[in-house]
CSV table of C-alpha atoms in Angstrom, one decimal:
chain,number,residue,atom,x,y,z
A,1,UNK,CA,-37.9,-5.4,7.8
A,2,UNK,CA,-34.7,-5.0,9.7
A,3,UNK,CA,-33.1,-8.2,7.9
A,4,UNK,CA,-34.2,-6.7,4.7
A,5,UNK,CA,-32.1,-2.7,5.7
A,6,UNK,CA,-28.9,-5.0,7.2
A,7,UNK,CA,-28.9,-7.3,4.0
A,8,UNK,CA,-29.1,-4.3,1.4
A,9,UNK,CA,-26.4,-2.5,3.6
A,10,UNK,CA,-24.6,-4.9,3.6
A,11,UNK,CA,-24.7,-6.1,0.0
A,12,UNK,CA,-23.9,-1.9,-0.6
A,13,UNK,CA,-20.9,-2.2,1.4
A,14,UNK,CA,-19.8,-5.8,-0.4
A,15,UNK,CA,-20.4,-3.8,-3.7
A,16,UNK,CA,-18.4,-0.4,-2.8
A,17,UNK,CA,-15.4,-2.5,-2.4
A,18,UNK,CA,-15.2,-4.2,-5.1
A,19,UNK,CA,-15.5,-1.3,-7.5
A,20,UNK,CA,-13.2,0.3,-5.4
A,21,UNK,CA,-10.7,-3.2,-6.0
A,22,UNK,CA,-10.8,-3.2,-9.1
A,23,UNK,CA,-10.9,0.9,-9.2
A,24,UNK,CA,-7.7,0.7,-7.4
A,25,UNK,CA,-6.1,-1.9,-9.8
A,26,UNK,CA,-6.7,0.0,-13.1
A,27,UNK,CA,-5.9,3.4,-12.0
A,28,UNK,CA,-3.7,3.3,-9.2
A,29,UNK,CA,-3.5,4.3,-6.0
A,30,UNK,CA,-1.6,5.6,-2.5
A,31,UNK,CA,1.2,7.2,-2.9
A,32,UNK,CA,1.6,7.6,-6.5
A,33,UNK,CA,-1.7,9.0,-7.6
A,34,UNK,CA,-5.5,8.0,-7.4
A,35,UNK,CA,-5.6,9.1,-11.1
A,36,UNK,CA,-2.6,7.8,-12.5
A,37,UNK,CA,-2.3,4.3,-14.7
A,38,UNK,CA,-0.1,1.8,-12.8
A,39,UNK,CA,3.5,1.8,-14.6
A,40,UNK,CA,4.1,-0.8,-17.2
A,41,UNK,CA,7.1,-2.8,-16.6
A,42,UNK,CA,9.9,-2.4,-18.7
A,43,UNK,CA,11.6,-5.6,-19.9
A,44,UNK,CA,15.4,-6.4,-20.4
A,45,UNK,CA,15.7,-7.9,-23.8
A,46,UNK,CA,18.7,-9.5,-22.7
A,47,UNK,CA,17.8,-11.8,-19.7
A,48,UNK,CA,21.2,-13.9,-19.2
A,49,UNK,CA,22.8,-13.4,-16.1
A,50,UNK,CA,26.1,-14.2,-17.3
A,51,UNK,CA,25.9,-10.9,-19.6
A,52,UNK,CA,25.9,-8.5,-16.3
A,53,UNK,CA,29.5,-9.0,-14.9
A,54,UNK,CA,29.2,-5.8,-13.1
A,55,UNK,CA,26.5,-5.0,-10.0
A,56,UNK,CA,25.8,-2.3,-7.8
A,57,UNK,CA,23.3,-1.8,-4.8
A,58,UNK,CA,22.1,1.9,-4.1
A,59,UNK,CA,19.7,3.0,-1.4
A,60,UNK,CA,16.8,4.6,-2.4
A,61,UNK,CA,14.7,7.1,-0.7
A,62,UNK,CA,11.0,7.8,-1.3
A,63,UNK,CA,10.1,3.9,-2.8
A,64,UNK,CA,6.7,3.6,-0.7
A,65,UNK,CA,4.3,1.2,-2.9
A,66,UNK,CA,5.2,-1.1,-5.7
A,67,UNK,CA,4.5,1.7,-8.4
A,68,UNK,CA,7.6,3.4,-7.0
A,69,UNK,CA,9.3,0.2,-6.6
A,70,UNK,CA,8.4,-0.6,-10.5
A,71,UNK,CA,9.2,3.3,-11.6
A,72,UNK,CA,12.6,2.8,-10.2
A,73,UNK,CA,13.4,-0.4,-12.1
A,74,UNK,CA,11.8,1.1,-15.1
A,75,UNK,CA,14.0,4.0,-14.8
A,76,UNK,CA,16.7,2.2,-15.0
A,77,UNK,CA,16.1,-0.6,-17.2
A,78,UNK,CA,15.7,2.1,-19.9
A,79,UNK,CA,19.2,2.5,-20.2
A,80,UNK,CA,21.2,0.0,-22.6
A,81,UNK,CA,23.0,-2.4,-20.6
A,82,UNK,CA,21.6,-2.1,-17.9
A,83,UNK,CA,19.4,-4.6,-15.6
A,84,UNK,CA,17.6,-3.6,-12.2
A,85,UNK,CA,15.5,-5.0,-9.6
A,86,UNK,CA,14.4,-3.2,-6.6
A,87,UNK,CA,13.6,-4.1,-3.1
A,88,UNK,CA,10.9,-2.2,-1.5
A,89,UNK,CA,11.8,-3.7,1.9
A,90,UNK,CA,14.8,-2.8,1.7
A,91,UNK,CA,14.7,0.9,0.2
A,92,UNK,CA,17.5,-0.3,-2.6
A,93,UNK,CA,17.9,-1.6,-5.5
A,94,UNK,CA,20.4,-4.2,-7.2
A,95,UNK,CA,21.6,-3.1,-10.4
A,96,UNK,CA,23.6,-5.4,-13.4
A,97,UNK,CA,25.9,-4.0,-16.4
A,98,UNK,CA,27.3,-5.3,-19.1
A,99,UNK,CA,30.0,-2.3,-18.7
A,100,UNK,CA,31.3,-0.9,-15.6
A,101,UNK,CA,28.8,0.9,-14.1
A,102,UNK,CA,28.6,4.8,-14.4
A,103,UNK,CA,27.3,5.8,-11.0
A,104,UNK,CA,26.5,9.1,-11.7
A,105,UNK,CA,24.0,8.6,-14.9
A,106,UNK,CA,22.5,5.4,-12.6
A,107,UNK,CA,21.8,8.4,-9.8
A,108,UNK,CA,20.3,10.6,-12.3
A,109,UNK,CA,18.3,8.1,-13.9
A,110,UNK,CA,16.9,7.6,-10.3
A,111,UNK,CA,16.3,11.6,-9.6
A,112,UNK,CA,14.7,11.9,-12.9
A,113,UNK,CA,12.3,9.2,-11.7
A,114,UNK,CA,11.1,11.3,-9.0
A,115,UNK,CA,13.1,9.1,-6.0
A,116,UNK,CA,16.3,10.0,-4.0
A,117,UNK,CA,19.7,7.9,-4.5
A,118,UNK,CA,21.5,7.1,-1.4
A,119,UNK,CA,24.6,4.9,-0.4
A,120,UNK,CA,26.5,2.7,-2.5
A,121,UNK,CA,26.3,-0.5,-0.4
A,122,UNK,CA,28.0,-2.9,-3.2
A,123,UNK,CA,30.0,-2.7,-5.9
A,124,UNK,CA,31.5,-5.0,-7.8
């Protein structure tokens, strides 16, 4: 009779964690939300390297989870001529333009996405 309790407790336990897997990967999660749909990445039409002559690296303060980490890009890869991928590990993110970059609409782009800009730590 014991075997019997261990094995359905057991099987319970196997079973709460997986609905709470897959719970986790359809509505999100942590930091950003138990109730809110992970972001969809936005894609940059233009994927040639050689089109991005200018970068720039900002800090960023407040990217906990890869939702922030994919909010931020998105943020930013909204904007025309623009190309961004962000580091979690490092709190910053590299950012490409086809024009000189206008620091101060890339920094608001970032606010508006709910995360703190910090330093400039290249720019080229």
């Amino acid at each position: 009779m014991a075997n019997i309790i261990i094995v359905l407790f057991l099987a319970a336990a196997v079973g709460y964690g997986i609905y709470s897997f897959v719970h986790h990967l359809r509505c999100g999660g942590g930091c950003c939300g138990e109730h809110e749909a992970a972001a969809k990445k936005v894609r940059v039409a233009d994927r040639d390297r050689s089109h991005y002559p200018h970068r720039l690296v900002l800090g960023v303060d407040g990217m906990t989870c890869q939702n922030c980490q994919r909010r931020v890009e998105n943020a930013l890869n909204a904007m025309p001529g623009t190309w961004a991928a962000a580091d979690l590990a490092a709190q910053q993110v590299s950012i490409l333009t086809k024009e000189a970059p206008d620091e101060a609409a890339i920094r608001q782009a970032i606010r508006d996405a709910g995360y703190l800009p910090l330093r400039t730590t290249v720019k080229q």
